[in-house]
Amino acid sequence: MILKPNNALSFITWSPAIFWSLMMVTAFVWDFHDSQQISLDIIYAAFWLSGLLFILITFRRLREQQQQQEDINLALLNSEARKDEIMNSTLDCIISIDQDGCIMEFNTAAEKTFGYLRDQVIGKDLAETIVPANLREQHRAGLKFQSVTGNDITLSKRMESTGMRADGSTFPIEIAITRNKTDREIFYTAFLRDITESKQLHSQLLYQTKHDRLTGLINRYEFENILNNLLKSINDDTHHALIYLDLDQFKVVNDNCGHGAGDCLLQELANVLHSKVTKGDSFARLGGDEFGLLLTHRSIEAATQVAQQMLTEIEDYRFSWEDMIFTVGASMGVVSIDKNTLTIRDVLGNACLLYTSDA
């Protein structure tokens, strides 16, 4: 028999039998040769003592092994507890699915985001649970492709998509997916977050970069972008026009009533004029008391009529502040935009020259 050093339990099990066998052989030899006079009572006592000793050793070894196993189990439990604590304390939703698309894990953040309890979704089809109906076929096709090819390239980047809550409402999400493999199975883990607030903030910042904060009209930066794109698309048959407008009495209101009154005047007059702008045209505050109106597919004659209508609106307008009432006038320049127009500077410069000479 060969005893392996790493098999402590096997050694402990067989050691008493080996010892007893050796003792019996020794007793037989001693009795046969009558070389020593040893009482059988002493031999039996030795046998009992040795047996008790080995029982104690065996018990101790088994107790040590049991303690080691308990320590291992406790370490595993602590590891699982730490994993659960991390998963449930993270701000990102963590959702795991098997190769069939069924949910295996659903952390606390996912519960809060999607409106489901974990026990409600475990084992359910992910597509039917949190994916909008119009994206489900795409989701299933992607899952099938991954299962067949095992291609991790498409899983390496964050991407934007749409999620669906328990009440059926949809919202934008950012998602990254990893492919995980164990000895027994392959599964996928999605890390995702609700980006509704960041989308709203982005839209708000984008709006602010393109619009005048006081009047809500597009600003000079956006107006010039629109004009520049228009110049790039001009051909022989297209004609556009631009109206450049400067208020005449704005400085009087500012000097007599203060900047608060001036701001109020600009807001009210911008609303009056913007309500008359045709859809598809662009009306902007270019700075101070200067405004611009870009008329697409309009001849210079048609643009001149629009300018006259705007001038009439301004002259009929009355601005009241406390006990004072002001009339407001304006100077305007109207220019044509065609294939001979080269730059934004040409358009705005010509409009300024025209309104100055008219004034």
Coordinates of C-alpha atoms in Angstrom, one line a residue:
M1 CA 0.0 0.0 0.0
I2 CA 1.3 3.5 -0.9
L3 CA 0.2 6.3 1.3
K4 CA 0.0 9.7 -0.5
P5 CA 1.3 12.6 1.6
N6 CA -1.6 14.8 0.6
N7 CA -4.2 12.3 1.6
A8 CA -4.3 12.9 5.3
L9 CA -7.7 11.3 5.8
S10 CA -6.6 8.0 4.2
F11 CA -3.6 7.9 6.4
I12 CA -5.6 8.6 9.6
T13 CA -8.1 5.9 8.6
W14 CA -5.5 3.2 8.0
S15 CA -3.0 4.0 10.8
P16 CA -4.8 2.3 13.7
A17 CA -5.2 -0.9 11.7
I18 CA -1.5 -0.9 10.7
F19 CA -0.5 -0.3 14.3
W20 CA -2.8 -3.0 15.7
S21 CA -1.4 -5.5 13.1
L22 CA 2.1 -4.7 14.1
M23 CA 1.3 -5.1 17.8
M24 CA -0.4 -8.5 17.2
V25 CA 2.6 -9.8 15.2
T26 CA 5.0 -8.7 17.9
A27 CA 2.9 -10.3 20.6
F28 CA 2.8 -13.5 18.6
V29 CA 6.6 -13.5 18.1
W30 CA 7.2 -12.8 21.7
D31 CA 4.9 -15.6 22.9
F32 CA 6.2 -18.1 20.3
H33 CA 9.8 -17.7 21.2
D34 CA 9.1 -17.1 24.9
S35 CA 12.1 -14.6 24.7
Q36 CA 10.5 -12.2 27.2
Q37 CA 8.0 -12.7 29.9
I38 CA 5.3 -10.1 29.2
S39 CA 1.9 -10.3 30.7
L40 CA -0.9 -10.5 28.3
D41 CA -2.8 -8.0 30.5
I42 CA 0.0 -5.5 29.8
I43 CA -0.1 -6.1 26.1
Y44 CA -3.9 -5.7 26.0
A45 CA -3.6 -2.5 28.0
A46 CA -1.0 -1.2 25.6
F47 CA -3.4 -2.1 22.7
W48 CA -6.2 -0.2 24.4
L49 CA -4.1 2.8 25.1
S50 CA -2.7 2.9 21.6
G51 CA -6.2 2.6 20.1
L52 CA -7.4 5.4 22.3
L53 CA -4.4 7.6 21.3
F54 CA -5.1 7.0 17.6
I55 CA -8.8 7.8 18.1
L56 CA -7.8 11.1 19.7
I57 CA -5.4 11.9 16.8
T58 CA -8.0 10.9 14.3
F59 CA -10.7 13.1 16.0
R60 CA -8.3 16.0 16.1
R61 CA -7.4 15.7 12.5
L62 CA -11.0 15.5 11.5
R63 CA -11.8 18.5 13.6
E64 CA -9.0 20.5 11.9
Q65 CA -10.3 19.5 8.5
Q66 CA -13.9 20.5 9.5
Q67 CA -12.6 23.9 10.8
Q68 CA -10.7 24.4 7.5
Q69 CA -13.8 23.6 5.5
E70 CA -15.8 26.0 7.7
D71 CA -13.2 28.7 7.1
I72 CA -13.4 28.1 3.4
N73 CA -17.2 28.3 3.4
L74 CA -17.1 31.5 5.5
A75 CA -14.6 33.0 3.1
L76 CA -16.9 32.1 0.2
L77 CA -19.9 33.6 2.0
N78 CA -18.0 36.8 2.7
S79 CA -16.9 36.9 -0.9
E80 CA -20.5 36.6 -2.1
A81 CA -21.6 39.2 0.4
R82 CA -19.0 41.6 -0.8
K83 CA -20.0 40.9 -4.4
D84 CA -23.7 41.5 -3.6
E85 CA -22.8 44.7 -1.6
I86 CA -20.8 46.1 -4.6
M87 CA -23.5 45.2 -7.1
N88 CA -26.3 46.7 -5.0
S89 CA -24.4 49.9 -4.1
T90 CA -23.2 50.8 -7.6
L91 CA -25.1 53.6 -9.4
D92 CA -25.0 51.6 -12.7
C93 CA -27.7 49.0 -13.4
I94 CA -26.1 45.5 -13.7
I95 CA -28.1 42.9 -15.5
S96 CA -26.9 39.4 -16.5
I97 CA -28.6 37.2 -19.0
D98 CA -27.9 33.7 -20.3
Q99 CA -27.4 32.7 -23.9
D100 CA -31.2 32.4 -24.4
G101 CA -31.6 36.0 -23.2
C102 CA -33.2 35.2 -19.9
I103 CA -32.3 37.4 -16.9
M104 CA -29.9 35.8 -14.3
E105 CA -29.1 38.9 -12.2
F106 CA -30.8 42.2 -11.6
N107 CA -29.2 44.6 -9.0
T108 CA -30.8 47.3 -6.8
A109 CA -30.0 50.1 -9.3
A110 CA -31.8 48.2 -12.0
E111 CA -34.8 47.7 -9.7
K112 CA -35.0 51.5 -9.2
T113 CA -34.4 52.4 -12.8
F114 CA -36.8 49.9 -14.4
G115 CA -39.4 49.7 -11.7
Y116 CA -39.2 45.9 -11.2
L117 CA -38.2 43.9 -8.1
R118 CA -35.4 41.3 -8.7
D119 CA -37.7 38.3 -8.0
Q120 CA -40.2 39.6 -10.6
V121 CA -37.7 39.4 -13.5
I122 CA -35.3 36.5 -12.7
G123 CA -35.7 33.9 -15.4
K124 CA -37.8 36.2 -17.7
D125 CA -36.9 37.1 -21.3
L126 CA -34.9 40.4 -21.2
A127 CA -36.3 41.6 -24.5
E128 CA -39.9 41.3 -23.3
T129 CA -39.1 42.9 -20.0
I130 CA -37.0 46.1 -20.5
V131 CA -36.5 46.4 -24.3
P132 CA -39.0 48.5 -26.3
A133 CA -41.1 46.6 -28.9
N134 CA -39.4 48.3 -31.9
L135 CA -35.9 47.2 -30.7
R136 CA -36.6 43.6 -29.7
E137 CA -35.8 41.9 -33.0
Q138 CA -32.6 43.8 -33.2
H139 CA -31.7 42.7 -29.6
R140 CA -32.4 39.1 -30.4
A141 CA -30.5 39.2 -33.6
G142 CA -27.5 40.6 -31.8
L143 CA -27.7 38.0 -29.1
K144 CA -27.9 35.2 -31.7
F145 CA -24.9 36.6 -33.6
Q146 CA -22.8 36.7 -30.4
S147 CA -23.8 33.2 -29.4
V148 CA -22.8 31.8 -32.8
T149 CA -19.6 33.8 -33.4
G150 CA -18.4 34.7 -30.0
N151 CA -17.2 38.0 -31.4
D152 CA -16.4 40.4 -28.6
I153 CA -15.6 43.4 -30.8
T154 CA -19.1 44.7 -30.8
L155 CA -19.3 44.5 -27.0
S156 CA -16.2 46.6 -26.3
K157 CA -17.7 50.1 -26.5
R158 CA -20.5 52.0 -24.7
M159 CA -23.4 52.8 -26.9
E160 CA -26.7 54.6 -26.6
S161 CA -30.0 52.9 -26.8
T162 CA -33.5 53.0 -25.3
G163 CA -34.9 51.2 -22.3
M164 CA -38.5 50.5 -21.2
R165 CA -39.8 50.8 -17.6
A166 CA -42.4 48.5 -16.0
D167 CA -45.1 51.1 -16.8
G168 CA -44.2 51.0 -20.5
S169 CA -42.5 54.4 -20.6
T170 CA -39.2 54.6 -22.5
F171 CA -36.1 56.5 -21.7
P172 CA -32.5 56.9 -23.2
I173 CA -29.8 54.7 -21.8
E174 CA -26.1 54.2 -22.1
I175 CA -25.0 50.6 -22.2
A176 CA -21.9 48.4 -22.3
I177 CA -22.0 44.6 -22.5
T178 CA -19.4 42.1 -21.6
R179 CA -19.3 38.4 -22.5
N180 CA -18.5 36.1 -19.6
K181 CA -17.5 32.5 -19.6
T182 CA -17.3 29.9 -16.8
D183 CA -16.6 26.1 -16.9
R184 CA -20.3 25.4 -17.3
E185 CA -21.8 28.3 -19.2
I186 CA -21.5 31.5 -21.2
F187 CA -23.5 34.6 -20.1
Y188 CA -23.6 38.3 -20.8
T189 CA -23.6 41.2 -18.3
A190 CA -24.9 44.6 -19.2
F191 CA -23.8 47.7 -17.4
L192 CA -26.2 50.6 -18.1
R193 CA -27.4 53.9 -16.8
D194 CA -30.4 56.2 -17.3
I195 CA -29.0 59.2 -19.3
T196 CA -32.3 61.2 -19.3
E197 CA -30.8 64.0 -17.2
S198 CA -27.6 64.2 -19.2
K199 CA -29.6 64.3 -22.4
Q200 CA -31.7 67.1 -21.1
L201 CA -28.6 69.0 -19.9
H202 CA -27.0 68.5 -23.3
S203 CA -30.1 69.8 -25.1
Q204 CA -30.2 72.8 -22.8
L205 CA -26.6 73.6 -23.3
L206 CA -27.0 73.2 -27.1
Y207 CA -30.0 75.5 -27.0
Q208 CA -28.1 78.1 -25.1
T209 CA -25.2 78.1 -27.6
K210 CA -27.6 78.8 -30.4
H211 CA -30.1 81.2 -28.8
D212 CA -30.1 84.6 -27.3
R213 CA -30.8 84.4 -23.6
L214 CA -32.9 87.6 -23.4
T215 CA -35.2 87.2 -26.4
G216 CA -35.1 83.5 -27.1
L217 CA -34.3 84.2 -30.8
I218 CA -31.4 82.4 -32.4
N219 CA -28.2 84.3 -31.9
R220 CA -25.6 85.7 -34.3
Y221 CA -23.5 82.5 -34.2
E222 CA -26.4 80.3 -35.2
F223 CA -27.7 82.8 -37.7
E224 CA -24.3 82.9 -39.5
N225 CA -24.2 79.1 -39.5
I226 CA -27.6 79.0 -41.2
L227 CA -26.5 81.7 -43.7
N228 CA -23.2 79.9 -44.4
N229 CA -25.0 76.6 -45.2
L230 CA -27.4 78.5 -47.4
L231 CA -24.6 80.0 -49.4
K232 CA -23.1 76.6 -50.0
S233 CA -26.3 75.3 -51.5
I234 CA -27.1 78.1 -53.9
N235 CA -27.4 77.4 -57.6
D236 CA -28.4 79.3 -60.6
D237 CA -32.2 79.1 -59.9
T238 CA -32.2 79.9 -56.2
H239 CA -32.8 83.4 -54.7
H240 CA -32.9 84.3 -51.1
A241 CA -32.9 87.6 -49.2
L242 CA -31.8 89.1 -45.9
I243 CA -33.3 91.9 -43.9
Y244 CA -31.1 93.8 -41.5
L245 CA -32.9 95.8 -38.8
D246 CA -31.7 98.3 -36.2
L247 CA -34.1 99.9 -33.7
D248 CA -34.0 103.7 -33.6
Q249 CA -35.3 104.6 -30.1
F250 CA -33.7 101.8 -28.0
K251 CA -31.0 104.1 -26.6
V252 CA -33.6 106.7 -25.6
V253 CA -35.5 104.0 -23.5
N254 CA -32.3 102.8 -22.0
D255 CA -31.1 106.3 -21.0
N256 CA -34.4 107.4 -19.5
C257 CA -35.6 104.2 -17.9
G258 CA -32.6 102.0 -17.4
H259 CA -31.4 98.7 -18.8
G260 CA -34.3 96.8 -17.3
A261 CA -36.7 98.8 -19.4
G262 CA -34.4 98.3 -22.4
D263 CA -34.4 94.5 -22.0
C264 CA -38.2 94.5 -21.6
L265 CA -38.5 96.5 -24.8
L266 CA -36.3 94.0 -26.7
Q267 CA -38.3 91.1 -25.4
E268 CA -41.7 92.5 -26.3
L269 CA -40.7 93.7 -29.7
A270 CA -38.9 90.4 -30.5
N271 CA -42.1 88.5 -29.7
V272 CA -44.2 90.9 -31.9
L273 CA -41.9 90.5 -34.9
H274 CA -41.2 86.8 -34.5
S275 CA -45.0 86.1 -34.6
K276 CA -45.0 87.4 -38.1
V277 CA -42.1 85.3 -39.4
T278 CA -43.0 82.6 -41.9
K279 CA -42.0 79.0 -41.1
G280 CA -38.7 78.2 -42.7
D281 CA -37.3 81.7 -42.3
S282 CA -34.7 82.5 -39.6
F283 CA -35.1 85.5 -37.3
A284 CA -32.2 86.4 -35.0
R285 CA -30.9 88.9 -32.6
L286 CA -27.5 89.8 -33.9
G287 CA -26.5 91.9 -30.9
G288 CA -27.7 95.0 -29.0
D289 CA -30.7 96.3 -30.8
E290 CA -29.8 94.7 -34.1
F291 CA -31.9 91.9 -35.7
G292 CA -31.7 89.8 -38.9
L293 CA -34.3 88.0 -40.9
L294 CA -33.2 85.4 -43.5
L295 CA -35.9 84.7 -46.1
T296 CA -35.4 81.6 -48.2
H297 CA -36.5 81.3 -51.8
R298 CA -37.7 84.9 -51.8
S299 CA -37.0 87.5 -54.4
I300 CA -35.7 91.0 -53.4
E301 CA -39.2 92.4 -54.2
A302 CA -40.9 90.0 -51.9
A303 CA -38.3 90.6 -49.2
T304 CA -38.9 94.4 -49.5
Q305 CA -42.6 93.9 -48.9
V306 CA -41.8 91.8 -45.7
A307 CA -39.5 94.5 -44.5
Q308 CA -42.2 97.2 -45.0
Q309 CA -44.7 95.1 -43.0
M310 CA -42.2 94.7 -40.2
L311 CA -41.5 98.4 -40.2
T312 CA -45.2 99.0 -39.9
E313 CA -45.5 96.6 -37.0
I314 CA -42.6 98.5 -35.2
E315 CA -44.1 101.9 -35.8
D316 CA -47.5 100.8 -34.5
Y317 CA -46.0 99.4 -31.4
R318 CA -46.1 101.4 -28.2
F319 CA -43.8 100.6 -25.3
S320 CA -45.0 101.7 -21.8
W321 CA -42.8 101.9 -18.8
E322 CA -44.2 103.2 -15.5
D323 CA -45.8 106.5 -16.5
M324 CA -44.0 106.9 -19.8
I325 CA -45.0 105.7 -23.3
F326 CA -42.5 105.4 -26.2
T327 CA -42.8 105.0 -29.9
V328 CA -40.1 102.9 -31.6
G329 CA -38.8 103.2 -35.1
A330 CA -36.3 101.2 -37.1
S331 CA -33.9 101.4 -40.0
M332 CA -33.7 98.4 -42.4
G333 CA -31.5 97.2 -45.2
V334 CA -32.6 94.5 -47.6
V335 CA -30.2 92.5 -49.8
S336 CA -30.5 89.7 -52.3
I337 CA -28.6 86.4 -52.0
D338 CA -27.8 84.6 -55.2
K339 CA -25.0 82.7 -56.9
N340 CA -22.9 85.9 -57.0
T341 CA -22.9 86.2 -53.2
L342 CA -19.7 84.9 -51.9
T343 CA -19.4 85.2 -48.2
I344 CA -21.4 86.0 -45.0
R345 CA -19.5 89.3 -44.8
D346 CA -20.8 90.3 -48.2
V347 CA -24.4 89.8 -47.2
L348 CA -24.2 91.5 -43.8
G349 CA -21.9 94.2 -45.0
N350 CA -24.2 95.1 -47.9
A351 CA -27.3 95.1 -45.6
C352 CA -25.6 97.5 -43.2
L353 CA -24.6 99.8 -46.0
L354 CA -28.2 99.9 -47.3
Y355 CA -29.9 100.6 -44.0
T356 CA -27.3 103.3 -43.2
S357 CA -27.8 105.0 -46.5
D358 CA -31.6 104.8 -46.2
A359 CA -31.4 106.3 -42.7

